[in-house]
Coordinates of C-alpha atoms in Angstrom, one line a residue:
X18 CA 124.8 96.7 67.1
X19 CA 127.8 95.7 64.9
X20 CA 130.1 98.3 66.6
X21 CA 130.0 96.3 69.8
X22 CA 131.2 93.0 68.3
X23 CA 134.9 94.0 67.9
X24 CA 137.6 94.3 70.6
X25 CA 138.3 97.9 69.5
X26 CA 134.7 99.0 70.1
X27 CA 135.1 100.3 73.7
X28 CA 137.5 103.2 72.8
X29 CA 135.2 104.2 69.9
X30 CA 132.2 104.1 72.2
X31 CA 134.0 106.3 74.8
X32 CA 134.9 108.7 72.1
X33 CA 131.3 108.9 71.0
X34 CA 130.1 109.4 74.6
X35 CA 132.7 112.2 75.0
X36 CA 131.3 114.0 71.9
X37 CA 127.8 113.6 73.3
X38 CA 128.7 114.9 76.7
X39 CA 130.9 117.9 75.7
X40 CA 129.2 119.1 72.5
X41 CA 125.9 120.7 71.7
X42 CA 123.4 118.3 70.2
X43 CA 121.6 119.1 66.9
X44 CA 118.5 117.3 65.7
X45 CA 118.1 116.0 62.2
X46 CA 116.0 119.0 61.4
X47 CA 118.9 121.3 62.3
X48 CA 117.4 122.6 65.6
X49 CA 120.1 123.3 68.1
X50 CA 119.2 121.8 71.5
X51 CA 122.1 123.4 73.4
X52 CA 124.8 122.1 75.7
X53 CA 124.1 118.9 77.6
X54 CA 125.7 119.1 81.0
X55 CA 128.1 116.3 81.9
X56 CA 126.6 114.1 84.6
X57 CA 128.2 114.1 88.0
X58 CA 130.7 111.2 88.5
X59 CA 129.1 110.2 91.8
X60 CA 125.6 109.8 90.3
X61 CA 124.4 107.1 87.9
X62 CA 124.3 108.0 84.2
X63 CA 120.9 108.0 82.5
X64 CA 119.7 107.8 79.0
X65 CA 118.1 111.0 77.6
X66 CA 114.3 110.7 77.6
X67 CA 112.3 111.6 74.5
X68 CA 110.6 114.9 74.4
X69 CA 106.9 114.7 75.3
X70 CA 104.5 117.3 73.8
X71 CA 101.0 118.5 74.7
X72 CA 98.0 117.2 72.8
X73 CA 95.6 119.6 71.1
X74 CA 93.1 119.4 74.0
X75 CA 95.6 120.9 76.4
X76 CA 95.1 124.4 77.7
X77 CA 97.5 127.1 78.8
X78 CA 100.6 125.8 80.6
X79 CA 100.4 128.6 83.1
X80 CA 96.6 128.3 83.7
X81 CA 96.5 124.5 83.8
X82 CA 99.9 123.7 85.3
X83 CA 100.2 120.7 87.6
X84 CA 102.8 120.9 90.3
X85 CA 104.6 117.7 91.4
X86 CA 107.0 117.8 94.4
X87 CA 109.7 115.1 94.9
X88 CA 112.9 114.8 96.9
X89 CA 116.3 114.3 95.4
X90 CA 118.7 111.8 97.0
X91 CA 121.7 110.0 95.6
X92 CA 120.4 106.7 96.8
X93 CA 117.0 107.2 95.2
X94 CA 117.9 109.2 92.1
X95 CA 117.3 106.2 89.8
X96 CA 113.8 105.8 91.2
X97 CA 113.1 109.5 90.8
X98 CA 114.1 109.4 87.2
X99 CA 111.8 106.5 86.5
X100 CA 109.0 108.2 88.3
X101 CA 109.4 111.4 86.3
X102 CA 109.6 109.4 83.0
X103 CA 106.4 107.5 83.9
X104 CA 104.5 110.8 84.7
X105 CA 105.5 112.3 81.4
X106 CA 104.8 109.2 79.3
X107 CA 101.2 108.9 80.6
X108 CA 100.2 112.5 80.7
X109 CA 98.0 113.9 78.0
X110 CA 99.5 117.3 78.7
X111 CA 103.2 116.6 79.7
X112 CA 104.3 120.2 79.1
X113 CA 101.9 121.3 81.8
X114 CA 103.8 119.3 84.4
X115 CA 106.0 121.4 86.7
X116 CA 108.4 119.5 89.0
X117 CA 109.5 120.9 92.3
X118 CA 112.6 119.0 93.6
X119 CA 113.8 119.2 97.2
X120 CA 117.4 118.4 97.9
X121 CA 119.5 118.5 101.0
X122 CA 122.0 120.5 99.1
X123 CA 121.2 122.7 96.1
X124 CA 124.2 121.3 94.2
X125 CA 124.8 121.4 90.4
X126 CA 125.1 117.6 90.2
X127 CA 121.4 117.0 90.6
X128 CA 120.5 119.8 88.2
X129 CA 122.9 118.5 85.6
X130 CA 121.6 115.0 85.9
X131 CA 118.0 116.0 85.5
X132 CA 118.8 118.4 82.7
X133 CA 120.8 115.9 80.7
X134 CA 118.1 113.2 81.1
X135 CA 115.1 115.5 80.6
X136 CA 116.3 118.5 78.5
X137 CA 112.7 119.8 78.1
X138 CA 111.5 119.3 81.7
X139 CA 109.9 122.2 83.6
X140 CA 111.5 122.0 87.0
X141 CA 113.0 123.9 89.9
X142 CA 115.3 122.7 92.7
X143 CA 115.0 123.9 96.3
X144 CA 117.5 123.5 99.1
X145 CA 116.1 121.7 102.2
X146 CA 118.1 122.4 105.3
X147 CA 118.5 119.0 107.0
X148 CA 119.5 120.7 110.2
X149 CA 116.0 122.0 110.6
X150 CA 114.7 118.5 111.3
X151 CA 117.8 116.4 112.3
X152 CA 117.5 117.0 116.0
X153 CA 113.8 116.2 115.9
X154 CA 114.1 112.7 114.4
X155 CA 113.6 109.7 116.6
X156 CA 115.1 106.3 115.7
X157 CA 112.7 104.1 113.8
X158 CA 112.5 100.5 112.8
X159 CA 114.6 101.0 109.6
X160 CA 117.6 103.4 109.1
X161 CA 116.3 104.6 105.7
X162 CA 113.3 106.1 107.5
X163 CA 115.5 108.2 109.7
X164 CA 117.1 110.2 106.9
X165 CA 116.2 113.9 107.0
X166 CA 115.0 113.9 103.4
X167 CA 112.3 111.5 104.5
X168 CA 110.9 114.4 106.6
X169 CA 111.2 117.1 103.9
X170 CA 107.5 116.6 102.9
X171 CA 106.5 118.2 106.2
X172 CA 108.1 121.5 105.1
X173 CA 106.7 121.7 101.6
X174 CA 104.5 124.7 102.4
X175 CA 107.5 126.6 103.9
X176 CA 109.8 125.9 101.0
X177 CA 107.6 126.3 97.9
X178 CA 106.6 129.8 96.7
X179 CA 103.6 131.3 98.3
X180 CA 101.7 131.6 95.1
X181 CA 101.7 127.8 94.8
X182 CA 98.4 126.7 96.3
X183 CA 98.3 123.0 95.6
X184 CA 101.0 120.3 95.0
X185 CA 101.1 116.5 94.5
X186 CA 103.8 115.0 96.7
X187 CA 105.3 111.7 95.4
X188 CA 107.9 109.4 96.8
X189 CA 110.7 108.3 94.5
X190 CA 110.0 104.6 94.6
X191 CA 106.9 104.6 92.4
X192 CA 105.7 104.8 88.8
X193 CA 102.5 106.4 87.5
X194 CA 100.6 104.5 84.8
X195 CA 97.7 106.9 84.3
X196 CA 97.3 110.6 83.6
X197 CA 98.3 112.4 86.8
X198 CA 95.8 115.2 85.9
X199 CA 93.1 112.9 87.2
X200 CA 94.6 112.9 90.6
X201 CA 95.3 116.7 90.4
X202 CA 91.7 117.5 89.7
X203 CA 90.3 115.9 92.9
X204 CA 87.8 118.0 94.8
X205 CA 89.6 118.6 98.1
X206 CA 86.3 119.4 99.9
X207 CA 88.1 121.9 102.1
X208 CA 90.6 119.3 103.3
X209 CA 94.3 119.9 103.7
X210 CA 95.4 116.5 102.2
X211 CA 93.8 114.1 99.7
X212 CA 95.1 110.5 99.5
X213 CA 93.9 106.9 99.4
X214 CA 92.9 105.8 102.8
X215 CA 92.7 102.2 104.1
X216 CA 90.2 101.7 106.9
X217 CA 90.6 97.9 106.9
X218 CA 94.2 98.2 108.0
X219 CA 95.0 97.6 111.7
X220 CA 95.4 101.2 112.8
X221 CA 96.5 100.3 116.3
X222 CA 99.8 98.9 115.1
X223 CA 101.2 102.3 114.0
X224 CA 101.5 103.4 117.7
X225 CA 103.0 102.0 120.8
X226 CA 101.3 100.8 124.0
X227 CA 102.5 104.0 125.6
X228 CA 100.2 105.9 123.3
X229 CA 97.2 103.6 123.6
X230 CA 97.4 103.4 127.4
X231 CA 97.5 107.2 127.9
X232 CA 94.0 108.6 128.5
X233 CA 94.9 112.1 127.3
X234 CA 96.6 110.9 124.1
X235 CA 93.5 108.7 123.3
X236 CA 91.6 111.9 123.0
X237 CA 93.7 112.7 119.9
X238 CA 91.2 110.9 117.6
X239 CA 88.1 112.0 119.4
X240 CA 85.4 112.9 116.8
X241 CA 87.3 111.2 114.0
X242 CA 87.2 107.8 112.4
X243 CA 91.0 107.4 111.9
X244 CA 92.2 105.3 109.0
X245 CA 95.7 104.6 107.7
X246 CA 96.9 106.6 104.7
X247 CA 100.3 106.5 103.0
X248 CA 102.2 109.8 102.8
X249 CA 104.2 108.8 99.7
X250 CA 101.3 109.9 97.5
X251 CA 99.4 113.0 98.6
X252 CA 97.6 116.0 97.1
X253 CA 98.4 118.8 99.5
X254 CA 96.6 122.2 99.8
X255 CA 99.8 124.0 100.7
X256 CA 97.9 127.3 101.2
X257 CA 95.7 125.7 103.9
X258 CA 98.7 123.9 105.3
X259 CA 100.5 127.3 105.8
X260 CA 97.4 129.1 107.2
X261 CA 96.7 126.2 109.6
X262 CA 100.2 126.0 110.9
X263 CA 100.4 122.3 110.2
X264 CA 104.2 122.2 110.0
X265 CA 104.4 123.3 113.7
X266 CA 101.7 120.8 114.7
X267 CA 103.7 118.0 113.1
X268 CA 106.8 119.2 114.9
X269 CA 105.0 119.2 118.2
X270 CA 104.1 115.5 117.8
X271 CA 107.8 114.8 116.9
X272 CA 108.9 116.6 120.1
X273 CA 106.4 114.5 122.2
X274 CA 107.7 111.4 120.5
X275 CA 111.2 112.2 121.7
X276 CA 109.9 112.1 125.3
X277 CA 107.4 109.3 125.3
X278 CA 108.1 107.0 122.3
X279 CA 104.7 106.9 120.7
X280 CA 105.6 105.2 117.4
X281 CA 108.3 103.4 115.5
X282 CA 107.7 104.3 111.9
X283 CA 109.6 107.5 110.8
X284 CA 107.7 110.4 109.4
X285 CA 104.3 108.7 108.8
X286 CA 102.8 108.6 112.3
X287 CA 102.8 112.3 113.0
X288 CA 100.7 112.7 109.8
X289 CA 98.3 110.1 111.0
X290 CA 98.0 111.7 114.5
X291 CA 97.3 115.0 112.9
X292 CA 95.1 114.1 109.9
X293 CA 93.9 110.5 110.0
X294 CA 90.1 110.5 109.6
X295 CA 90.2 114.1 108.3
X296 CA 91.5 113.8 104.8
X297 CA 89.8 113.7 101.4
X298 CA 89.8 110.0 100.4
X299 CA 90.6 109.2 96.8
X300 CA 90.5 105.9 94.9
X301 CA 92.9 103.2 96.0
X302 CA 94.1 102.9 92.4
X303 CA 96.3 105.9 93.1
X304 CA 98.5 104.1 95.5
X305 CA 99.1 100.4 95.0
X306 CA 101.6 100.5 97.9
X307 CA 103.6 97.9 99.8
X308 CA 105.3 96.4 96.7
X309 CA 108.6 96.7 98.4
X310 CA 107.5 94.3 101.1
X311 CA 107.7 94.8 104.8
X312 CA 110.2 97.1 106.6
X313 CA 112.5 94.2 107.7
X314 CA 113.0 91.7 104.9
X315 CA 111.3 93.3 101.9
X316 CA 109.8 90.1 100.7
X317 CA 108.0 89.9 97.4
X318 CA 104.3 90.9 97.3
X319 CA 101.7 90.5 94.7
X320 CA 99.4 93.2 93.4
X321 CA 96.1 93.9 95.1
X322 CA 93.0 93.3 92.9
X323 CA 91.4 96.2 91.1
X324 CA 92.4 99.0 88.7
X325 CA 95.8 100.6 89.1
X326 CA 97.0 104.1 88.3
X327 CA 100.1 104.2 90.5
X328 CA 102.5 101.4 91.6
X329 CA 104.5 102.1 94.8
X330 CA 107.4 100.1 96.1
X331 CA 107.0 101.3 99.7
X332 CA 108.8 99.0 102.1
X333 CA 112.4 97.8 102.3
X334 CA 112.7 96.2 98.8
X335 CA 113.4 98.6 95.9
X336 CA 112.9 97.4 92.3
X337 CA 116.2 98.7 90.9
X338 CA 118.2 97.0 93.7
X339 CA 116.4 93.7 93.2
X340 CA 116.7 93.8 89.4
X341 CA 120.4 94.5 89.6
X342 CA 120.9 91.6 92.0
X343 CA 119.1 89.4 89.4
X344 CA 116.6 88.4 92.1
X345 CA 113.6 90.5 91.2
X346 CA 110.1 90.0 92.3
X347 CA 107.5 89.6 89.6
X348 CA 106.1 93.2 90.2
X349 CA 109.6 94.7 89.7
X350 CA 109.3 93.9 86.0
X351 CA 106.5 96.5 85.9
X352 CA 109.0 99.2 87.0
X353 CA 111.8 98.1 84.6
X354 CA 110.4 99.7 81.4
X355 CA 110.7 103.2 83.0
X356 CA 114.3 102.7 84.2
X357 CA 116.5 105.1 82.3
X358 CA 119.7 104.0 84.0
X359 CA 122.5 103.5 81.5
X360 CA 125.1 101.3 83.1
X361 CA 128.0 99.9 80.9
X362 CA 126.4 96.4 81.2
X363 CA 123.0 97.6 80.0
X364 CA 124.7 99.6 77.2
X365 CA 126.7 96.6 75.9
X366 CA 123.6 94.4 76.0
X367 CA 121.6 96.7 73.7

């Protein structure tokens, strides 16, 4: 890019950026795309993603809509943008994707950031009242797990519209490398949640000795074969969740945790206590999790063998932080192509 080779290029670049931020954009064919909101100064700036269109095989957007729920948090917004980009890029019917974003504050800054990055995206934002859960949270092994937004998934059925019967919940530290419609179409078999489950994992480590030594609490899993599942990727029948009062049931376990200290791992254990051994198991390819390492040091991990549809950096290490520190793990380079972050350093390197 010749413009960047001269000392006077920075003012010119700033002028061009000002034009892009404050003026309507017109395509080469003369179609007016409308005003692009100026990104919030306290959020990263992202490149505008290309428009993705449905293939000929796609049905009606209303009849065949796929609902994806995610949270919005300033510390994870870069991951959220990458996740959305990956979903659109690998979907055969991207215009049928509808994103439901939960935020602690329904502020314009997140709306503007999403709209300027994905001008054509079907999405709505919902305010999640952090005070609803703040007093119920017990301290866990990592501070990030104690944030109220980490518990927002519990309240999906209460926040989303009643006519929404099913939703895919996704964490922000992942990318999807397959058509999400395949996960959406899973037969729930009358279960409330569908997710990959891992029956070879040491299930006992998710709970304390206080739990396992209590005869009454041991009856929790009676009649079930409990297996670990990760709540960062779930298909949720929100209609069944509402009718079954599962939000209240999770809150009851959280209240007991306050008194007896049954676990140390944030919002995950209440889901296991309530649903482990009673979910619809889906293929492991839909959650290649643990790529962020453990919850203490976040050391590098390699991929598990087998096909992959979704890469998930659960654990302490996040790919954008490791890439920025110039100390990435090998798997972080699989996340990088979906990164829309537009820092001044990245811009000058292009």
